[in-house]
CSV table of C-alpha atoms and ligand atoms in Angstrom, one decimal:
chain,number,residue,atom,x,y,z
A,1,MET,CA,-31.4,23.2,116.0
A,2,LEU,CA,-32.8,20.5,118.3
A,3,TYR,CA,-33.5,18.3,115.4
A,4,SER,CA,-30.2,18.7,113.6
A,5,ALA,CA,-28.0,15.6,113.2
A,6,ARG,CA,-25.0,17.5,114.6
A,7,PHE,CA,-26.7,18.6,117.8
A,8,LEU,CA,-28.3,15.2,118.5
A,9,SER,CA,-25.0,13.3,117.8
A,10,PHE,CA,-23.1,15.7,120.1
A,11,PHE,CA,-25.7,15.3,122.9
A,12,LEU,CA,-25.7,11.5,122.6
A,13,ALA,CA,-21.9,11.3,122.3
A,14,VAL,CA,-21.4,13.4,125.4
A,15,SER,CA,-23.9,11.2,127.3
A,16,ILE,CA,-22.1,8.0,126.2
A,17,ALA,CA,-18.6,9.6,127.0
A,18,VAL,CA,-19.8,10.6,130.5
A,19,VAL,CA,-21.2,7.1,131.2
A,20,THR,CA,-18.0,5.5,129.9
A,21,GLY,CA,-15.9,7.9,132.0
A,22,LEU,CA,-17.9,7.3,135.1
A,23,PHE,CA,-17.8,3.5,134.6
A,24,LEU,CA,-14.0,3.5,134.0
A,25,SER,CA,-13.4,5.7,137.1
A,26,LEU,CA,-14.9,2.9,139.2
A,27,VAL,CA,-12.5,0.3,137.7
A,28,GLU,CA,-9.4,-0.1,139.7
A,29,GLY,CA,-6.1,0.5,138.1
A,30,VAL,CA,-7.3,2.9,135.5
A,31,ASP,CA,-5.3,6.1,135.9
A,32,ARG,CA,-6.3,9.6,135.0
A,33,PRO,CA,-4.7,9.9,131.5
A,34,ALA,CA,-6.2,6.6,130.5
A,35,LEU,CA,-9.6,7.7,131.7
A,36,VAL,CA,-9.3,11.0,129.7
A,37,VAL,CA,-8.2,9.1,126.6
A,38,ALA,CA,-10.9,6.5,126.9
A,39,THR,CA,-13.6,9.2,127.4
A,40,ALA,CA,-12.3,11.2,124.4
A,41,ILE,CA,-12.2,8.1,122.2
A,42,SER,CA,-15.6,7.1,123.3
A,43,PHE,CA,-16.9,10.6,122.6
A,44,SER,CA,-15.3,10.8,119.1
A,45,VAL,CA,-16.4,7.3,118.0
A,46,SER,CA,-19.9,7.8,119.3
A,47,TYR,CA,-20.2,11.2,117.7
A,48,LEU,CA,-19.0,10.0,114.3
A,49,THR,CA,-21.1,6.9,114.3
A,50,ILE,CA,-24.3,8.6,115.4
A,51,PHE,CA,-23.7,11.6,113.1
A,52,VAL,CA,-23.2,9.3,110.1
A,53,VAL,CA,-26.3,7.2,110.9
A,54,LEU,CA,-28.5,10.3,111.6
A,55,GLU,CA,-27.3,12.5,108.8
A,56,PHE,CA,-26.9,10.1,106.0
A,57,LEU,CA,-29.4,7.4,106.8
A,58,ILE,CA,-32.3,9.1,108.5
A,59,PHE,CA,-32.3,12.9,108.0
A,60,SER,CA,-31.2,12.9,104.4
A,61,GLY,CA,-33.9,10.3,103.6
A,62,LEU,CA,-36.5,12.3,105.5
A,63,ASN,CA,-35.4,15.6,103.8
A,64,LYS,CA,-35.7,13.9,100.3
A,65,VAL,CA,-39.3,12.8,101.2
A,66,ASN,CA,-40.1,16.3,102.6
A,67,LYS,CA,-38.8,18.0,99.5
A,68,MET,CA,-40.8,15.7,97.3
A,69,MET,CA,-43.9,16.3,99.4
A,70,ASN,CA,-43.3,20.0,99.2
A,71,LYS,CA,-43.0,19.9,95.4
A,72,LEU,CA,-46.3,17.9,95.2
A,73,MET,CA,-48.0,20.3,97.5
A,74,LYS,CA,-46.8,23.4,95.7
A,75,ARG,CA,-48.4,22.0,92.5
A,76,GLU,CA,-51.6,21.3,94.4
A,77,LEU,CA,-51.6,24.6,96.3
A,78,LYS,CA,-51.3,26.7,93.3
A,79,SER,CA,-55.0,27.0,93.1
A,80,LEU,CA,-55.3,27.8,96.8
A,81,PRO,CA,-55.2,31.5,97.9
A,82,GLN,CA,-52.2,31.2,100.3
A,83,GLU,CA,-49.8,28.5,101.3
A,84,LYS,CA,-49.4,28.3,105.0
A,85,PRO,CA,-45.7,27.9,105.9
A,86,THR,CA,-45.0,25.0,108.2
A,87,THR,CA,-43.3,26.1,111.5
A,88,LEU,CA,-42.7,22.6,112.8
A,89,LEU,CA,-39.0,21.6,113.3
A,90,ASN,CA,-39.5,18.0,114.0
A,91,PRO,CA,-39.0,16.4,110.6
A,92,PHE,CA,-41.3,13.5,111.5
A,93,GLU,CA,-44.1,15.8,112.5
A,94,LYS,CA,-43.5,18.0,109.5
A,95,LEU,CA,-43.7,15.0,107.2
A,96,ASN,CA,-46.8,13.8,109.0
A,97,GLN,CA,-48.5,17.2,108.6
A,98,GLU,CA,-47.5,17.4,104.9
A,99,ILE,CA,-48.8,14.0,104.2
A,100,ALA,CA,-52.1,14.9,105.9
A,101,THR,CA,-52.4,18.1,103.9
A,102,PHE,CA,-51.6,16.3,100.7
A,103,ALA,CA,-54.2,13.6,101.4
A,104,TRP,CA,-56.8,16.3,102.1
A,105,LEU,CA,-56.0,18.0,98.8
A,106,GLN,CA,-56.2,14.7,96.9
A,107,GLN,CA,-59.6,14.0,98.5
A,108,LYS,CA,-60.8,17.5,97.5
A,109,GLU,CA,-59.7,16.8,93.9
A,110,ILE,CA,-61.5,13.4,93.9
A,111,ASP,CA,-64.6,15.1,95.2
A,112,GLU,CA,-64.3,17.7,92.5
A,113,LEU,CA,-63.9,15.0,89.8
A,114,LYS,CA,-66.9,13.1,91.1
A,115,LYS,CA,-69.0,16.3,90.9
A,116,LEU,CA,-67.8,16.9,87.3
A,117,GLU,CA,-68.6,13.4,86.4
A,118,ALA,CA,-72.1,13.7,87.7
A,119,PHE,CA,-72.4,17.1,85.9
A,120,ARG,CA,-71.2,15.5,82.6
A,121,LYS,CA,-73.8,12.7,82.9
A,122,GLU,CA,-76.6,15.1,83.6
A,123,PHE,CA,-75.4,17.4,80.7
A,124,VAL,CA,-75.4,14.5,78.2
A,125,ALA,CA,-78.8,13.4,79.3
A,126,ASN,CA,-80.2,17.0,79.0
A,127,VAL,CA,-78.6,17.5,75.5
A,128,SER,CA,-80.0,14.2,74.2
A,129,HIS,CA,-83.4,15.0,75.6
A,130,GLU,CA,-83.4,18.5,74.1
A,131,LEU,CA,-82.2,17.3,70.7
A,132,LYS,CA,-84.7,14.5,70.7
A,133,THR,CA,-87.8,16.8,70.9
A,134,PRO,CA,-87.3,18.8,67.7
A,135,ILE,CA,-85.8,15.9,65.7
A,136,PHE,CA,-88.8,13.7,66.6
A,137,ALA,CA,-91.3,16.5,65.6
A,138,ALA,CA,-89.6,17.2,62.3
A,139,GLN,CA,-89.3,13.4,61.6
A,140,GLY,CA,-93.0,13.0,62.3
A,141,PHE,CA,-94.1,15.8,59.9
A,142,VAL,CA,-91.8,14.5,57.1
A,143,HIS,CA,-93.0,11.0,57.4
A,144,THR,CA,-96.6,12.0,57.4
A,145,LEU,CA,-95.9,14.0,54.2
A,146,LEU,CA,-94.2,11.0,52.6
A,147,ASP,CA,-97.2,8.8,53.6
A,148,GLY,CA,-99.5,10.8,51.3
A,149,ALA,CA,-100.2,14.1,53.0
A,150,VAL,CA,-97.9,15.8,50.5
A,151,ASN,CA,-100.8,15.6,47.9
A,152,ASP,CA,-103.0,17.9,50.0
A,153,LYS,CA,-101.7,21.4,49.4
A,154,THR,CA,-102.9,23.0,52.7
A,155,VAL,CA,-101.7,20.1,54.8
A,156,ARG,CA,-98.4,20.0,53.0
A,157,ASP,CA,-97.7,23.7,53.6
A,158,LYS,CA,-98.8,23.4,57.3
A,159,PHE,CA,-96.6,20.4,57.9
A,160,LEU,CA,-93.6,21.8,56.1
A,161,LYS,CA,-93.8,25.0,58.1
A,162,LYS,CA,-94.0,23.0,61.3
A,163,ALA,CA,-91.0,20.8,60.3
A,164,ALA,CA,-89.1,24.0,59.4
A,165,LYS,CA,-89.9,25.5,62.8
A,166,SER,CA,-88.7,22.3,64.6
A,167,LEU,CA,-85.5,22.4,62.6
A,168,ASP,CA,-85.0,26.1,63.3
A,169,GLY,CA,-85.3,25.3,67.0
A,170,LEU,CA,-82.7,22.5,66.6
A,171,ASP,CA,-80.4,24.9,64.8
A,172,SER,CA,-80.6,27.5,67.6
A,173,LEU,CA,-80.1,24.8,70.3
A,174,VAL,CA,-76.9,23.6,68.5
A,175,GLN,CA,-75.7,27.2,68.1
A,176,ASP,CA,-76.3,27.9,71.8
A,177,LEU,CA,-74.4,24.7,72.8
A,178,LEU,CA,-71.5,25.6,70.4
A,179,THR,CA,-71.3,29.1,71.8
A,180,LEU,CA,-71.2,27.7,75.4
A,181,SER,CA,-68.5,25.1,74.7
A,182,GLN,CA,-66.4,27.6,72.6
A,183,ILE,CA,-66.5,30.1,75.5
A,184,GLU,CA,-65.5,27.4,77.9
A,185,THR,CA,-62.7,26.0,75.9
A,186,GLY,CA,-61.4,29.5,75.2
A,187,ASP,CA,-61.9,29.1,71.4
A,188,ILE,CA,-63.9,32.4,71.5
A,189,LYS,CA,-61.6,35.1,72.8
A,190,MET,CA,-63.3,38.3,73.9
A,191,LYS,CA,-62.3,41.2,71.7
A,192,PHE,CA,-62.4,44.1,74.1
A,193,ASP,CA,-63.1,47.6,72.8
A,194,SER,CA,-64.9,50.8,73.8
A,195,VAL,CA,-68.6,50.0,73.4
A,196,ASP,CA,-71.5,52.4,73.4
A,197,LEU,CA,-74.0,50.6,75.5
A,198,VAL,CA,-76.9,52.8,74.6
A,199,LYS,CA,-76.4,52.3,70.9
A,200,LEU,CA,-75.9,48.6,71.4
A,201,SER,CA,-79.1,48.3,73.4
A,202,GLU,CA,-81.1,50.3,70.8
A,203,GLU,CA,-80.0,47.9,68.1
A,204,VAL,CA,-81.0,44.9,70.3
A,205,ILE,CA,-84.4,46.4,71.1
A,206,ASP,CA,-85.1,47.1,67.4
A,207,GLN,CA,-84.9,43.4,66.7
A,208,PHE,CA,-87.7,42.7,69.3
A,209,GLU,CA,-90.1,45.5,68.3
A,210,GLU,CA,-92.3,43.2,66.3
A,211,ARG,CA,-92.5,40.6,69.1
A,212,ALA,CA,-93.2,43.3,71.7
A,213,LYS,CA,-95.9,44.9,69.6
A,214,ALA,CA,-97.6,41.5,69.1
A,215,LYS,CA,-97.7,41.0,72.9
A,216,LYS,CA,-98.7,44.7,73.5
A,217,ILE,CA,-95.6,45.1,75.6
A,218,GLN,CA,-94.1,48.5,76.0
A,219,LEU,CA,-90.4,48.1,75.1
A,220,LYS,CA,-88.2,51.1,75.8
A,221,ILE,CA,-84.8,52.5,76.8
A,222,ARG,CA,-84.3,55.0,79.6
A,223,PRO,CA,-81.2,56.8,78.3
A,224,PRO,CA,-78.7,58.1,80.9
A,225,LYS,CA,-77.9,61.8,81.3
A,226,GLN,CA,-74.6,61.3,79.6
A,227,PRO,CA,-74.7,61.5,75.8
A,228,ARG,CA,-72.6,58.3,75.4
A,229,VAL,CA,-72.0,55.4,77.8
A,230,LEU,CA,-68.8,53.7,76.9
A,231,ALA,CA,-67.8,50.4,78.4
A,232,HIS,CA,-64.8,48.2,78.1
A,233,ALA,CA,-66.4,45.1,76.5
A,234,ASP,CA,-66.7,42.8,73.6
A,235,GLU,CA,-69.5,44.4,71.5
A,236,LEU,CA,-70.8,41.2,69.9
A,237,ARG,CA,-70.9,39.2,73.1
A,238,ILE,CA,-72.5,41.9,75.2
A,239,SER,CA,-75.1,42.3,72.4
A,240,GLN,CA,-75.7,38.5,72.9
A,241,VAL,CA,-76.2,39.1,76.6
A,242,MET,CA,-78.7,41.9,76.0
A,243,THR,CA,-80.5,39.9,73.4
A,244,ASN,CA,-81.0,37.0,75.8
A,245,LEU,CA,-82.1,39.3,78.7
A,246,VAL,CA,-84.5,41.3,76.5
A,247,SER,CA,-85.8,38.1,74.9
A,248,ASN,CA,-86.5,36.6,78.3
A,249,ALA,CA,-88.1,39.8,79.6
A,250,ILE,CA,-90.5,39.8,76.7
A,251,ASN,CA,-91.1,36.0,76.8
A,252,TYR,CA,-91.9,35.9,80.5
A,253,THR,CA,-94.1,39.1,80.6
A,254,SER,CA,-97.7,38.8,79.7
A,255,GLU,CA,-99.7,41.1,77.4
A,256,GLY,CA,-99.8,44.7,78.3
A,257,GLY,CA,-96.6,44.7,80.4
A,258,ALA,CA,-93.5,46.7,80.1
A,259,VAL,CA,-89.8,46.0,79.5
A,260,THR,CA,-87.3,48.8,80.1
A,261,VAL,CA,-83.5,48.9,79.6
A,262,SER,CA,-81.8,51.5,81.8
A,263,PHE,CA,-78.3,52.5,82.8
A,264,GLU,CA,-76.7,53.7,86.0
A,265,VAL,CA,-73.4,55.4,85.4
A,266,GLY,CA,-71.0,55.3,88.3
A,267,LYS,CA,-67.4,56.5,88.7
A,268,LYS,CA,-65.7,53.5,87.3
A,269,SER,CA,-68.5,51.3,86.1
A,270,ILE,CA,-71.8,51.3,84.3
A,271,THR,CA,-74.7,49.1,85.4
A,272,THR,CA,-77.1,48.0,82.7
A,273,SER,CA,-80.5,46.7,83.8
A,274,VAL,CA,-83.3,45.0,82.0
A,275,THR,CA,-86.5,45.4,84.0
A,276,ASP,CA,-89.8,43.7,83.2
A,277,THR,CA,-93.3,43.6,84.8
A,278,GLY,CA,-93.6,39.9,84.1
A,279,GLU,CA,-94.4,36.8,86.0
A,280,GLY,CA,-91.3,37.0,88.3
A,281,ILE,CA,-89.1,34.1,89.5
A,282,PRO,CA,-89.7,32.4,92.9
A,283,SER,CA,-86.7,33.0,95.2
A,284,GLU,CA,-85.8,29.3,95.5
A,285,HIS,CA,-85.0,29.2,91.7
A,286,LEU,CA,-83.0,32.4,91.6
A,287,ASN,CA,-79.6,30.9,92.1
A,288,ARG,CA,-80.2,28.1,89.6
A,289,ILE,CA,-81.6,29.9,86.6
A,290,PHE,CA,-78.0,30.5,85.3
A,291,GLU,CA,-77.4,26.7,85.1
A,292,ARG,CA,-77.6,25.0,81.7
A,293,PHE,CA,-81.0,23.7,80.8
A,294,TYR,CA,-82.5,25.0,84.0
A,295,ARG,CA,-86.1,26.4,83.6
A,296,VAL,CA,-88.4,27.5,86.3
A,297,ASP,CA,-91.5,26.0,84.7
A,298,LYS,CA,-90.2,23.4,82.2
A,299,SER,CA,-93.5,22.9,80.3
A,300,ARG,CA,-94.4,26.6,80.0
A,301,SER,CA,-90.9,27.6,79.1
A,302,ARG,CA,-90.7,24.9,76.4
A,303,GLU,CA,-94.0,26.2,75.0
A,304,LYS,CA,-92.2,29.4,74.5
A,305,GLY,CA,-89.4,27.6,72.7
A,306,GLY,CA,-86.9,27.9,75.6
A,307,THR,CA,-84.2,25.3,76.3
A,308,GLY,CA,-82.7,27.0,79.3
A,309,LEU,CA,-79.4,27.9,77.8
A,310,GLY,CA,-79.9,31.6,77.4
A,311,LEU,CA,-78.9,32.6,80.9
A,312,ALA,CA,-76.0,30.1,81.0
A,313,ILE,CA,-74.6,31.9,77.9
A,314,VAL,CA,-75.1,35.2,79.7
A,315,LYS,CA,-73.3,33.9,82.8
A,316,HIS,CA,-70.3,32.7,80.7
A,317,ILE,CA,-70.0,35.9,78.7
A,318,LEU,CA,-70.1,38.1,81.8
A,319,GLU,CA,-67.6,35.9,83.5
A,320,SER,CA,-65.2,36.5,80.6
A,321,HIS,CA,-65.8,40.2,81.3
A,322,HIS,CA,-64.9,39.5,85.0
A,323,THR,CA,-68.4,40.4,86.1
A,324,LYS,CA,-71.7,38.7,86.7
A,325,ALA,CA,-75.4,39.1,86.3
A,326,GLU,CA,-77.5,40.1,89.3
A,327,VAL,CA,-81.2,39.3,89.5
A,328,GLN,CA,-83.9,40.7,91.7
A,329,SER,CA,-87.4,39.3,91.2
A,330,GLU,CA,-90.8,39.2,92.8
A,331,VAL,CA,-93.4,36.7,91.8
A,332,GLY,CA,-96.3,38.4,90.0
A,333,LYS,CA,-94.5,41.8,89.9
A,334,GLY,CA,-91.5,41.3,87.6
A,335,SER,CA,-87.8,40.9,87.5
A,336,VAL,CA,-84.6,43.0,87.1
A,337,PHE,CA,-81.5,41.5,85.5
A,338,SER,CA,-78.5,43.8,85.7
A,339,PHE,CA,-74.7,43.6,85.1
A,340,LYS,CA,-71.8,45.9,85.7
A,341,LEU,CA,-69.1,46.8,83.1
A,342,THR,CA,-66.0,48.9,83.5
A,343,LYS,CA,-66.1,52.3,82.0
A,344,THR,CA,-63.4,52.9,79.3
A,345,LYS,CA,-60.5,55.0,80.4
A,346,GLU,CA,-61.3,58.2,78.5
A,347,GLU,CA,-64.8,58.1,80.0
A,348,LYS,CA,-63.7,57.8,83.7
A,349,ASP,CA,-64.4,60.9,85.7
B,401,LIG,N1,-87.3,37.9,82.9
B,401,LIG,C1,-87.7,36.7,83.4
B,401,LIG,N2,-88.9,36.6,84.1
B,401,LIG,C2,-89.3,35.4,84.6
B,401,LIG,N3,-88.6,34.3,84.5
B,401,LIG,C3,-87.4,34.3,83.8
B,401,LIG,C4,-86.9,35.5,83.3
B,401,LIG,N4,-85.7,35.3,82.7
B,401,LIG,C5,-85.5,33.9,82.9
B,401,LIG,N5,-86.5,33.4,83.5
B,401,LIG,C6,-86.6,32.0,84.0
B,401,LIG,O1,-85.3,31.4,83.9
B,401,LIG,C7,-85.3,30.2,83.1
B,401,LIG,C8,-83.9,30.2,82.4
B,401,LIG,O2,-83.8,31.2,81.4
B,401,LIG,P1,-83.0,31.0,80.1
B,401,LIG,O3,-82.9,32.2,79.3
B,401,LIG,O4,-81.7,30.4,80.5
B,401,LIG,O5,-83.7,29.8,79.4
B,401,LIG,P2,-85.0,29.8,78.5
B,401,LIG,O6,-85.5,31.3,78.3
B,401,LIG,O7,-86.0,28.9,79.0
B,401,LIG,O8,-84.5,29.2,77.1
B,401,LIG,P3,-83.5,29.9,76.0
B,401,LIG,O9,-83.1,31.2,76.5
B,401,LIG,O10,-82.4,28.9,76.0
B,401,LIG,O11,-84.3,29.9,74.8
B,401,LIG,C9,-86.5,30.4,82.1
B,401,LIG,O12,-86.9,29.2,81.7
B,401,LIG,C10,-87.5,31.1,83.0
B,401,LIG,O13,-88.2,30.2,83.8
B,402,LIG,MG1,-84.0,32.7,77.5
């Protein structure tokens, strides 16, 4: 009200008319009707002039800028949880506040872009480094063979096997990178279905039997009381999650240890855990192990063929299931990786 053109014009016109009236009343020879007419004319002219100036030159311009700022902010604020309504009436203050908020949002976006740029640079450096290692190794073996080693049958077989191993590593690295980028770009859509987690885990564990046996690791499933544990999930992707978790558990557990898959069935969800009695992860690394290429002990992990992409894939797949992996670990004692999935409807209590 206070900042409407009508009110301000009225207020100013009344003031001008009063001053004019008072002034004329002091002038000799001005009679009462002339005074009233002069005051009325002064009021009307001032009101109209001030109203036109305020309404069409100042307020409408300000409103246009305000509207534009509002539109810009709405676009920006879409990502924010709640837009605070402005309660300010003064259009100048309102505009000032909106410009300040907009500038803050822009700054936030710039910071975000800077972070992404740094992340991109680091990612490219990591990918190049990881690709270089197996390519150089395979290249070395092939050149040695070409330089004459091919004539010695034992050396030839040994080098060919090593070259093949390097190329297999390269293939799995590229596959992992492809999976990650496809999940991120949305090229891989989750195909949700009712998935029997016990059956899925048994199938995953079967693949690792040989590796566990070779390391004398006891690999087992602790089945739940329920005959079937059905979860709302993408079978192939959750199988990938389990493969990565069980593979890590076996890789980072020394001979004679144990790896156990267990389930906790709640009212609405099922928690699957992979527990190992391995080397454990120091607490300062726990929140970083899900980053791409992050390894606690780079040299030891690489010896085991790791590139640090397994848990990044696990994180992405679980995010697409609107859940996340939890990890508890104690150095020297072992680790527990677990994740929650929603029960399928027919299974809910
Ligand atoms: N069960 C575990 N026990 C101890 N350390 C673990 C365990 N799981 C993961 N880690 C640590 O977290 C790091 C990241 O794991 P991740 O699976 O992402 O990579 P990786 O196993 O090194 O390589 P990749 O899985 O790509 O072959 C590992 O290098 C390892 O140091
Ligand atoms: Mg791994």
